[in-house]
Tab-separated table of C-alpha atoms and ligand atoms in Angstrom:
chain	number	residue	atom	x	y	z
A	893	UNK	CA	11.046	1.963	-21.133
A	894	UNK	CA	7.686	3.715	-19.430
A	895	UNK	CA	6.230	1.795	-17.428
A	896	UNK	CA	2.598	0.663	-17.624
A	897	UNK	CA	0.074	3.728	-16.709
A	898	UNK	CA	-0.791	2.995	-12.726
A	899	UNK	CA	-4.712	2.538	-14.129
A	900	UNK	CA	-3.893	0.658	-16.670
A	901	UNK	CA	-2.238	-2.194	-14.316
A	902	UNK	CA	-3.516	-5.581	-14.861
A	903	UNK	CA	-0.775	-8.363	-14.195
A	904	UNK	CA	1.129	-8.369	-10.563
A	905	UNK	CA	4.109	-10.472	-9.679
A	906	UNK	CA	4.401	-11.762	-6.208
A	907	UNK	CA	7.668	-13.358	-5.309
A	908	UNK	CA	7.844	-14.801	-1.920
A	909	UNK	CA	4.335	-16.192	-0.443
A	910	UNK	CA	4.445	-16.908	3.214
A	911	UNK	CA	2.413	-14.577	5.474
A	912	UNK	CA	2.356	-11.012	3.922
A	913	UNK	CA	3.379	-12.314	-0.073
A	914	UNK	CA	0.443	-14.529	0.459
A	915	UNK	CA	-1.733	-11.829	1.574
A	916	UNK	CA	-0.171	-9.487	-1.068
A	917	UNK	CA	-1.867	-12.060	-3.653
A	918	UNK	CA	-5.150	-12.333	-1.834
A	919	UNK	CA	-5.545	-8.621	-2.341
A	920	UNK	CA	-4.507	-8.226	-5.476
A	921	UNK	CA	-7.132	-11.306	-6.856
A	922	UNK	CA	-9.926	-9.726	-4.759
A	923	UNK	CA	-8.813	-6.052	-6.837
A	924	UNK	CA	-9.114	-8.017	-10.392
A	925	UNK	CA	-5.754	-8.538	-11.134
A	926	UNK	CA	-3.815	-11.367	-13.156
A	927	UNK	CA	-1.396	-12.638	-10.231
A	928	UNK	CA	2.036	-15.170	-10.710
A	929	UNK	CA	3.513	-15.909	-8.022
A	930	UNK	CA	7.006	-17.429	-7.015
A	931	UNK	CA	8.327	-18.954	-3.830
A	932	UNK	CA	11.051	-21.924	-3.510
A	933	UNK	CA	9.874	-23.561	-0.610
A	934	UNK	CA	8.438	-27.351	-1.816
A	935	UNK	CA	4.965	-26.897	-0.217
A	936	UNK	CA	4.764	-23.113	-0.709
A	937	UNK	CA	2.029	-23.612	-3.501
A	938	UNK	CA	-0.237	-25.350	-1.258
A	939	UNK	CA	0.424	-22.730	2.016
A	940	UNK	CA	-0.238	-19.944	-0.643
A	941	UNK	CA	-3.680	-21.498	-2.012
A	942	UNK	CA	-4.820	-22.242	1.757
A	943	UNK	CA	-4.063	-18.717	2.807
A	944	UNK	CA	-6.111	-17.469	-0.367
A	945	UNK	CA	-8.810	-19.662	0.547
A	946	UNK	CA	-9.066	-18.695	4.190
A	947	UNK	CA	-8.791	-15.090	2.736
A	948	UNK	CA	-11.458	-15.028	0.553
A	949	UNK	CA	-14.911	-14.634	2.643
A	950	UNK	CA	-13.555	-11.568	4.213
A	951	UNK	CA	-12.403	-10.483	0.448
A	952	UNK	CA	-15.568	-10.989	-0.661
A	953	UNK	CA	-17.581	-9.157	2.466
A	954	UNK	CA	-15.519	-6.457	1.671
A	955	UNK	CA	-16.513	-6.735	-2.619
A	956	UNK	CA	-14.721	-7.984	-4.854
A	957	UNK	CA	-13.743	-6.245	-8.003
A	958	UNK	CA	-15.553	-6.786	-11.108
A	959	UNK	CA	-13.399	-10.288	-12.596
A	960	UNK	CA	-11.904	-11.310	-9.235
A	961	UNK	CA	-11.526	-14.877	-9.126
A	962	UNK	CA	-8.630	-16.627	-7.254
A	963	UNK	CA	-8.423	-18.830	-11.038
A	964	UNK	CA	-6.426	-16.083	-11.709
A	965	UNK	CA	-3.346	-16.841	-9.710
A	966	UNK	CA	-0.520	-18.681	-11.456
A	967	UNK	CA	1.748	-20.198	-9.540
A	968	UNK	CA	5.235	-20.609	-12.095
A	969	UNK	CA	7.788	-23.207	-11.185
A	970	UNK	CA	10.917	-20.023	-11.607
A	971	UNK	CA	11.087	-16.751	-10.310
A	972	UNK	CA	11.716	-16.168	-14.468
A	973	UNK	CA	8.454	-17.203	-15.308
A	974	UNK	CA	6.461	-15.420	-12.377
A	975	UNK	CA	7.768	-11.699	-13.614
A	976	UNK	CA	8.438	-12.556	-17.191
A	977	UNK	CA	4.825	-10.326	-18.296
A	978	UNK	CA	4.743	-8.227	-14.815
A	979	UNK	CA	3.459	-4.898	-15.014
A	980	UNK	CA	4.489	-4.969	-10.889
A	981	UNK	CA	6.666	-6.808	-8.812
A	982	UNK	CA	5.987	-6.844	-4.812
A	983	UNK	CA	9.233	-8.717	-2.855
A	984	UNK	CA	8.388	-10.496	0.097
A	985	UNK	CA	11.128	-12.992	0.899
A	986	UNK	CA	12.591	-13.292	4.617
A	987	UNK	CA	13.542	-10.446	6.390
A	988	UNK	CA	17.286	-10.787	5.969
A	989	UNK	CA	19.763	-7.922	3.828
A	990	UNK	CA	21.741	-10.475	1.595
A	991	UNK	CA	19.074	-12.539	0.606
A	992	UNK	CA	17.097	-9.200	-0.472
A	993	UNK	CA	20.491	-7.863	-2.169
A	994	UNK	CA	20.381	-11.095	-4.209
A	995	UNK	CA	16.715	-11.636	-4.826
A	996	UNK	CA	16.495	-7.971	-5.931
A	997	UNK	CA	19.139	-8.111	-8.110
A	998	UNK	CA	18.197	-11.453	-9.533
A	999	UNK	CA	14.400	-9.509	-10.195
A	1000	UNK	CA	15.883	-6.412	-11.531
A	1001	UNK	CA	17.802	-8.962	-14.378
A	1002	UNK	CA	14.516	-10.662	-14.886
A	1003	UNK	CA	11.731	-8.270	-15.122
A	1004	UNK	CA	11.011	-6.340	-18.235
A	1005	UNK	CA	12.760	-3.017	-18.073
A	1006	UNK	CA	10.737	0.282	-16.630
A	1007	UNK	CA	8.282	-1.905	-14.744
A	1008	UNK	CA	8.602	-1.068	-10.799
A	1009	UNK	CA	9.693	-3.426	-8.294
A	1010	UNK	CA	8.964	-3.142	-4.567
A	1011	UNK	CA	9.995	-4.802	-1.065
A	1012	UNK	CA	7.901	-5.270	1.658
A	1013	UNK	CA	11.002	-5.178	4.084
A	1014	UNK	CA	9.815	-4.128	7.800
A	1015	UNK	CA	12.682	-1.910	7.987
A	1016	UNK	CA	15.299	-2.318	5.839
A	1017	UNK	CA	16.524	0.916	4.152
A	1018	UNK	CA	16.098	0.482	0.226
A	1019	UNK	CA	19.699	2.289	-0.245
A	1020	UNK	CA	21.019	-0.878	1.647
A	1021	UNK	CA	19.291	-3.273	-0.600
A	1022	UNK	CA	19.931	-2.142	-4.108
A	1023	UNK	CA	23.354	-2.538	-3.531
A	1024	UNK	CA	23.584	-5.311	-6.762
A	1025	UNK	CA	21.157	-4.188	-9.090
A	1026	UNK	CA	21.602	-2.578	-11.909
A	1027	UNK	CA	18.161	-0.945	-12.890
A	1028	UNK	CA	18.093	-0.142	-9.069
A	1029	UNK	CA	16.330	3.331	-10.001
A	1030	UNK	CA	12.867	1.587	-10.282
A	1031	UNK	CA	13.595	-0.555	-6.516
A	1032	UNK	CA	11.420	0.906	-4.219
A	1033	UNK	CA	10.021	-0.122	-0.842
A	1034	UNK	CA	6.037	-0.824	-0.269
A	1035	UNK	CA	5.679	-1.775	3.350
A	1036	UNK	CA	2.506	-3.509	4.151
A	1037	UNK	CA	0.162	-4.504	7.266
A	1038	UNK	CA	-0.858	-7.873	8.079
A	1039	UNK	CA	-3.017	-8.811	6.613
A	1040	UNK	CA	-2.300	-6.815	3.191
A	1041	UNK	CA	-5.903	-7.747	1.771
A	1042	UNK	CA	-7.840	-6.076	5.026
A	1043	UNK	CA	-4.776	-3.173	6.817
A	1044	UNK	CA	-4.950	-0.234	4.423
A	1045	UNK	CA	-1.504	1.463	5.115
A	1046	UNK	CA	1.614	0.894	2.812
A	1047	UNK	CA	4.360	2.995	3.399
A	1048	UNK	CA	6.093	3.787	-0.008
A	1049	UNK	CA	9.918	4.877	0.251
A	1050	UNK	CA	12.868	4.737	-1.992
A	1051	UNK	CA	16.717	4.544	-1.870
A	1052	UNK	CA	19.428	6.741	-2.618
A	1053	UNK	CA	19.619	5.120	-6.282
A	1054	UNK	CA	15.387	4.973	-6.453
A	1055	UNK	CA	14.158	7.191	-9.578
A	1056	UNK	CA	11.379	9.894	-8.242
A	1057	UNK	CA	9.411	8.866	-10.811
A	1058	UNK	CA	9.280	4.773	-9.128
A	1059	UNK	CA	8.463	6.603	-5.972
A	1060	UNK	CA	5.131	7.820	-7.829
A	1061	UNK	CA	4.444	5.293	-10.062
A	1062	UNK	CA	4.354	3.219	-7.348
A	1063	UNK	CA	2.222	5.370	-4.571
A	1064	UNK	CA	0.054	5.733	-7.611
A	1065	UNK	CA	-0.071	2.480	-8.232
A	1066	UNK	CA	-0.855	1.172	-4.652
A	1067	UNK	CA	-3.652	4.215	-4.453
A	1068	UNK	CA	-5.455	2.527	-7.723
A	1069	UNK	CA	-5.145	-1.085	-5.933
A	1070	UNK	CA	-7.346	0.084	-3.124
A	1071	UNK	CA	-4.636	0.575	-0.506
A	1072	UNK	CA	-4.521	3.880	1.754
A	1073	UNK	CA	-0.539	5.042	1.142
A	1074	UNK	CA	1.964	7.363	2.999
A	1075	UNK	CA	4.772	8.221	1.029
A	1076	UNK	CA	8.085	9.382	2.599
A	1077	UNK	CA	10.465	11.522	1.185
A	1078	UNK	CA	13.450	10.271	3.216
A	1079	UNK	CA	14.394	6.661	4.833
A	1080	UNK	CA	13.806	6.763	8.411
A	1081	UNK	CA	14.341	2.847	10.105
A	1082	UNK	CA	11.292	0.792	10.576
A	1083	UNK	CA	9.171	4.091	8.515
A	1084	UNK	CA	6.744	5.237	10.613
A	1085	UNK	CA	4.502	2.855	11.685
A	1086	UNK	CA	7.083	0.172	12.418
A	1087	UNK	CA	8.827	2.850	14.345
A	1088	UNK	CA	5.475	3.169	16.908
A	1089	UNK	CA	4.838	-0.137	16.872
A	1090	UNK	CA	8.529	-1.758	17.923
A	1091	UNK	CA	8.324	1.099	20.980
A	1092	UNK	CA	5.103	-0.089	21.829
A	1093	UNK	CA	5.941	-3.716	21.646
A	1094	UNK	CA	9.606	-3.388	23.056
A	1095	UNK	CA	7.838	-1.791	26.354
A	1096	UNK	CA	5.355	-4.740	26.539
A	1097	UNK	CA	8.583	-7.482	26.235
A	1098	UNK	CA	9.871	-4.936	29.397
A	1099	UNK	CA	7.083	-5.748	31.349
A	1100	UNK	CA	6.617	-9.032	30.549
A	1101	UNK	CA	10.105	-9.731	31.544
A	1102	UNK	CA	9.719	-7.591	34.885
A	1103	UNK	CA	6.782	-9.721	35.761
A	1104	UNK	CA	4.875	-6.446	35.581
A	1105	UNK	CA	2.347	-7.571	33.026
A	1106	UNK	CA	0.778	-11.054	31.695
A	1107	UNK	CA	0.842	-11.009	27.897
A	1108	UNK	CA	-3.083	-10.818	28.104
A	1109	UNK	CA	-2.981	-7.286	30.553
A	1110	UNK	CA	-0.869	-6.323	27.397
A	1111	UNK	CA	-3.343	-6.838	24.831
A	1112	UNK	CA	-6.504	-5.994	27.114
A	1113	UNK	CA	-4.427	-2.911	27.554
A	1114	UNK	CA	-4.708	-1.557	24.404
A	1115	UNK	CA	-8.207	-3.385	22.662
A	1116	UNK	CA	-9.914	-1.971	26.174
A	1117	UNK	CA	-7.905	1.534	26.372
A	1118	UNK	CA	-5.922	3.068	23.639
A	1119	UNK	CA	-6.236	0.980	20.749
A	1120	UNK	CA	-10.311	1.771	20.510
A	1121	UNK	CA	-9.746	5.526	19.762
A	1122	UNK	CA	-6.596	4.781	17.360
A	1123	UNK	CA	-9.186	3.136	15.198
A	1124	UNK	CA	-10.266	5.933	13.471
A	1125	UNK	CA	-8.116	8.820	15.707
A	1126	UNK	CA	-3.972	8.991	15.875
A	1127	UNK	CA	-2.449	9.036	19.232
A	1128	UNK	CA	-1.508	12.586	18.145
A	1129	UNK	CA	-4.895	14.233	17.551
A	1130	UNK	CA	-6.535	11.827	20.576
A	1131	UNK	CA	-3.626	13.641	22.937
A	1132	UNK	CA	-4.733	16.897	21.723
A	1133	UNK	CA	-8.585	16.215	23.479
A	1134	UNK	CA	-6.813	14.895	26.500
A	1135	UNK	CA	-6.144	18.569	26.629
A	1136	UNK	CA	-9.128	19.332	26.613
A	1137	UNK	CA	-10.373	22.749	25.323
A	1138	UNK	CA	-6.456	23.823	25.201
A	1139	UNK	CA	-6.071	21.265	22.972
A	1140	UNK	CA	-2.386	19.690	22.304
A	1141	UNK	CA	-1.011	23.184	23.538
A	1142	UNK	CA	-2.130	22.647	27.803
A	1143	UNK	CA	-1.424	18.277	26.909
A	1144	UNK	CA	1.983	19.426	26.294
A	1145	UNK	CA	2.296	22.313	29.255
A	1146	UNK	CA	0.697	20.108	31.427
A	1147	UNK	CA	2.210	16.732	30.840
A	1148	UNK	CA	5.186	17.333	28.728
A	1149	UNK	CA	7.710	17.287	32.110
A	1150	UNK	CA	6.161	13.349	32.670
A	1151	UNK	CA	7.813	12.733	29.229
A	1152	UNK	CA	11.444	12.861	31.224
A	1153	UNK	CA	9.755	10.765	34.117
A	1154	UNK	CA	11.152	7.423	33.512
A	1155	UNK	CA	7.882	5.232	32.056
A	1156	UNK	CA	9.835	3.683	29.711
A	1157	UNK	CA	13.075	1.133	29.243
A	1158	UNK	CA	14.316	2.684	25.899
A	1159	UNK	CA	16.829	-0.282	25.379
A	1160	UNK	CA	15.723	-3.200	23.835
A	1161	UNK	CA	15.260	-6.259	26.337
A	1162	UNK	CA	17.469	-9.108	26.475
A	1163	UNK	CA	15.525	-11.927	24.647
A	1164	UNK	CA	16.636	-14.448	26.874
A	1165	UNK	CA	15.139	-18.333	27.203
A	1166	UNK	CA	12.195	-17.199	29.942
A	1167	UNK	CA	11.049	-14.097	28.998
A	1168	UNK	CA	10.814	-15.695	25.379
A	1169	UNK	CA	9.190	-18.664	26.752
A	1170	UNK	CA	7.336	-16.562	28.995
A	1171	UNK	CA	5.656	-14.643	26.083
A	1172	UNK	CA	4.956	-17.543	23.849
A	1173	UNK	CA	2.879	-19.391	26.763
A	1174	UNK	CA	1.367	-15.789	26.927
A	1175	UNK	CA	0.029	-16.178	23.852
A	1176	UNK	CA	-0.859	-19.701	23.759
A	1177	UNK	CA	-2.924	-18.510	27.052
A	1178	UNK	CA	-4.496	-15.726	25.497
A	1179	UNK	CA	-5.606	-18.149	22.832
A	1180	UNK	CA	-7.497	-19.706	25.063
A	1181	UNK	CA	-7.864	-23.214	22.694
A	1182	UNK	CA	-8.508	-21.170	19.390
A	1183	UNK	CA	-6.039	-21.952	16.612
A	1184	UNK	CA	-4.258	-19.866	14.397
A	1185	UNK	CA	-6.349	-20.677	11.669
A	1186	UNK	CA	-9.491	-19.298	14.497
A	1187	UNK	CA	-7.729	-16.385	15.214
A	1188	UNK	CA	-6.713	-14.861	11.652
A	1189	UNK	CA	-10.734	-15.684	11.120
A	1190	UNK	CA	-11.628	-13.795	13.788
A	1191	UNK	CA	-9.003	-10.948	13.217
A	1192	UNK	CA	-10.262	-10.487	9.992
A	1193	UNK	CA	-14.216	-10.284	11.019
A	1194	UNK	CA	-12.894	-7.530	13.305
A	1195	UNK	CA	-11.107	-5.444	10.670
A	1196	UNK	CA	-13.965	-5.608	8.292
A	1197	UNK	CA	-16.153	-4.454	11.435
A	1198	UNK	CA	-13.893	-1.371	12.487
A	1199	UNK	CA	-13.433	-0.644	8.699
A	1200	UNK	CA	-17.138	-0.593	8.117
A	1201	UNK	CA	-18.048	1.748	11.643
A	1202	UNK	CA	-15.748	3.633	10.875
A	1203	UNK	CA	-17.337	4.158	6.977
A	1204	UNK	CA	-13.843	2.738	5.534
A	1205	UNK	CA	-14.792	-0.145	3.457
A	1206	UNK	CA	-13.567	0.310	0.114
A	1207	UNK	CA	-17.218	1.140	-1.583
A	1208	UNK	CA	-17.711	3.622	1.476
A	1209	UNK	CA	-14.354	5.336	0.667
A	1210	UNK	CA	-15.020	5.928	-2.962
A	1211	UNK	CA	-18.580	7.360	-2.214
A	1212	UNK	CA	-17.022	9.683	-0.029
A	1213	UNK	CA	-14.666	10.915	-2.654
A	1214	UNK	CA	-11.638	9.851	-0.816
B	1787	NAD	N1	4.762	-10.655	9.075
B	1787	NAD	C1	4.474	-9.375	9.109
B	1787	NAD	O1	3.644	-8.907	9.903
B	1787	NAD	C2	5.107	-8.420	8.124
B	1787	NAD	C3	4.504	-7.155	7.952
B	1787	NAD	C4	5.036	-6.281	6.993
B	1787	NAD	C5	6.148	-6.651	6.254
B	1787	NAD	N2	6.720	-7.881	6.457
B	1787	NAD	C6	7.875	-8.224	5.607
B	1787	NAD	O2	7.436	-9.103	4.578
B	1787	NAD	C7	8.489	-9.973	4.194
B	1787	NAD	C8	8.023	-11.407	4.293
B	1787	NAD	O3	7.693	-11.697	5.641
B	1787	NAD	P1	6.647	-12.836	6.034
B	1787	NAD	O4	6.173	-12.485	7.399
B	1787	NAD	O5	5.683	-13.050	4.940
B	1787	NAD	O6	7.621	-14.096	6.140
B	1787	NAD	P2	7.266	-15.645	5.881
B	1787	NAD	O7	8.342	-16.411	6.534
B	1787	NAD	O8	5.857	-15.924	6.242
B	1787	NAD	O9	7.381	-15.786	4.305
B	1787	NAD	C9	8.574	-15.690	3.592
B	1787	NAD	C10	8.451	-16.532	2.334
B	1787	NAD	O10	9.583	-16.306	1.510
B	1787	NAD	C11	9.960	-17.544	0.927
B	1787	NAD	N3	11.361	-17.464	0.516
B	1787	NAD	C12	12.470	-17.976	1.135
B	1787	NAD	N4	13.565	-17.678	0.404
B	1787	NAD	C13	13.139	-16.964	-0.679
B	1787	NAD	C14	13.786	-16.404	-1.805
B	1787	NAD	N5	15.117	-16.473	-1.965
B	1787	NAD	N6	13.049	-15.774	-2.743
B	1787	NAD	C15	11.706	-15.668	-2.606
B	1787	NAD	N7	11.040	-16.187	-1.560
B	1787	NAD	C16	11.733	-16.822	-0.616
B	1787	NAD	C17	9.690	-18.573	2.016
B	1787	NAD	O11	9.552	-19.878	1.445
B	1787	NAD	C18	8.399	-18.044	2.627
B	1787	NAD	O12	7.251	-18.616	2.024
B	1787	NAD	C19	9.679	-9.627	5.097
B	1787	NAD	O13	10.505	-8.711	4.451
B	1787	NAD	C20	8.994	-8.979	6.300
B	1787	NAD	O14	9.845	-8.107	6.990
B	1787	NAD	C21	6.220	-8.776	7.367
């Protein structure tokens, strides 16, 4: 069966609802959409509501499509019910490969035929997942940002058994939803993003084991240094002006050779007791006394800010033709 036209999109599905399946349903309320959603944990419904809650001042700074009301989230008692009328599914159960064989599967048997089902797995290859299903053609993957409703990027990607045509329909899709969307044409672990942000992150868990950083030099690292320019500039194109008027051409004859010198561990850490302990007191340090609940308000305030300098609130986007 043909799926749904990407414009014409007006029910989602979204089956697990902790972090990014919660924030999956924030966005898609705020875009106008009819939202079920599914997740067998016994207080889920109530985590899911909060998180829409706290979500929604930051949805509606941002403007909310014309309809959006968080009245129209159903929460459905089976996974059955929540995909039964989909025109979408989005997967965002825990980040373990049997429990995504199964739960895909189980979704491919249960949603109506054609319509496009997608994972937000941090790294797991679709052609690994799709193992059980049957309609696994129309399984492809959607990776997501935290928090989906503010972090533009989804990385679209299928398997070996994922149709071309659920590889569009689905960047399509995404693109209509108001997200910003890279799609690949080959699996690469952890995509792209993932892939820069686990080397980034596995050098920081380096240092803090080494005793050669505090978790807050970390962060003040990059939100003082780096991580201001990769705002609204890649780390590719702000290399190319460290060059200055040679450009990426004299960066790379000039500081290609320190690429060999050895700045970074390129093993993975040993996660023992103190450098996890180590890096959790980090945090709670860092926190200074603010909650999480302070902190994912404040996080959000400062991606609507960056989005808006930077003229990338959704309005701004669509006036500049993007
Ligand atoms: N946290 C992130 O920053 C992030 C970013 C991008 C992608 N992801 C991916 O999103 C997915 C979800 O991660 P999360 O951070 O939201 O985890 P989470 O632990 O916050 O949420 C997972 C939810 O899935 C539910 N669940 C458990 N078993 C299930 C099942 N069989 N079927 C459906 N739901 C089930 C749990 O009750 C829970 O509410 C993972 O694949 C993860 O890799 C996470």
């Amino acid at each position: 069966m043909t799926p749904t036209e990407p414009e014409n999109v007006r029910r989602v599905a979204c089956v697990g609802a902790g972090v990014i399946g919660g924030g999956w349903v924030a966005h898609f309320l705020a875009r106008g959409y009819d939202v079920t959603a599914w997740d067998p944990a016994p207080d889920a419904e109530l985590r899911l509501r909060r998180l829409v809650d706290a979500a929604w001042p930051a949805l509606t700074q941002l403007g909310l499509a014309d309809g959006a009301s968080t009245d129209r989230l159903t929460v459905t008692a089976t996974l059955e019910e929540a995909v039964t009328d989909a025109q979408f599914v989005q997967e965002s159960a825990p980040e373990k490969l049997d429990l995504k064989r199964d739960l895909l599967a189980r979704l491919d048997a249960a949603t109506p035929p054609g319509v496009v089902i997608a994972s937000s797995t941090s790294g797991y290859p679709m052609t690994d997942m799709q193992t059980d299903a049957e309609g696994a053609g129309r399984l492809v993957v959607g990776h997501p940002f935290n928090p989906p409703y503010l972090i533009p990027l989804v990385e679209v990607v299928g398997g070996e058994r994922t149709s071309a045509e659920a590889v569009a329909w689905a960047s399509r899709f995404y693109e209509v939803a108001g997200k910003s969307v890279i799609t690949m044409d080959r699996e690469v672990p952890g995509f792209i993003a993932n892939r820069l942000q686990e080397a980034l992150w596995r050098e920081a868990l380096h240092m803090v084991a080494n005793g050669e950083a505090t978790v807050k030099e970390i962060d003040d690292s990059i939100t003082e240094g780096p991580g201001l320019r990769w705002a609204f500039m890649g780390p590719m194109l702000t290399f190319a002006l460290a060059g200055g008027e040679g450009g990426m051409a004299h960066m790379l004859d000039h500081f290609g050779p320190s690429l060999k010198s050895p700045w970074t561990r390129l093993e993975a850490p040993e996660l023992d007791k103190a450098l996890y302990d180590s890096v959790v007191a980090g945090c709670d340090d860092a926190a200074a006394g603010r909650t999480i609940a302070d902190l994912v308000a404040e996080r959000d305030q400062g991606v609507i800010d960056v989005l808006r300098a930077t003229g990338r609130l959704p309005g701004a986007r669509k006036e500049a033709g993007k």
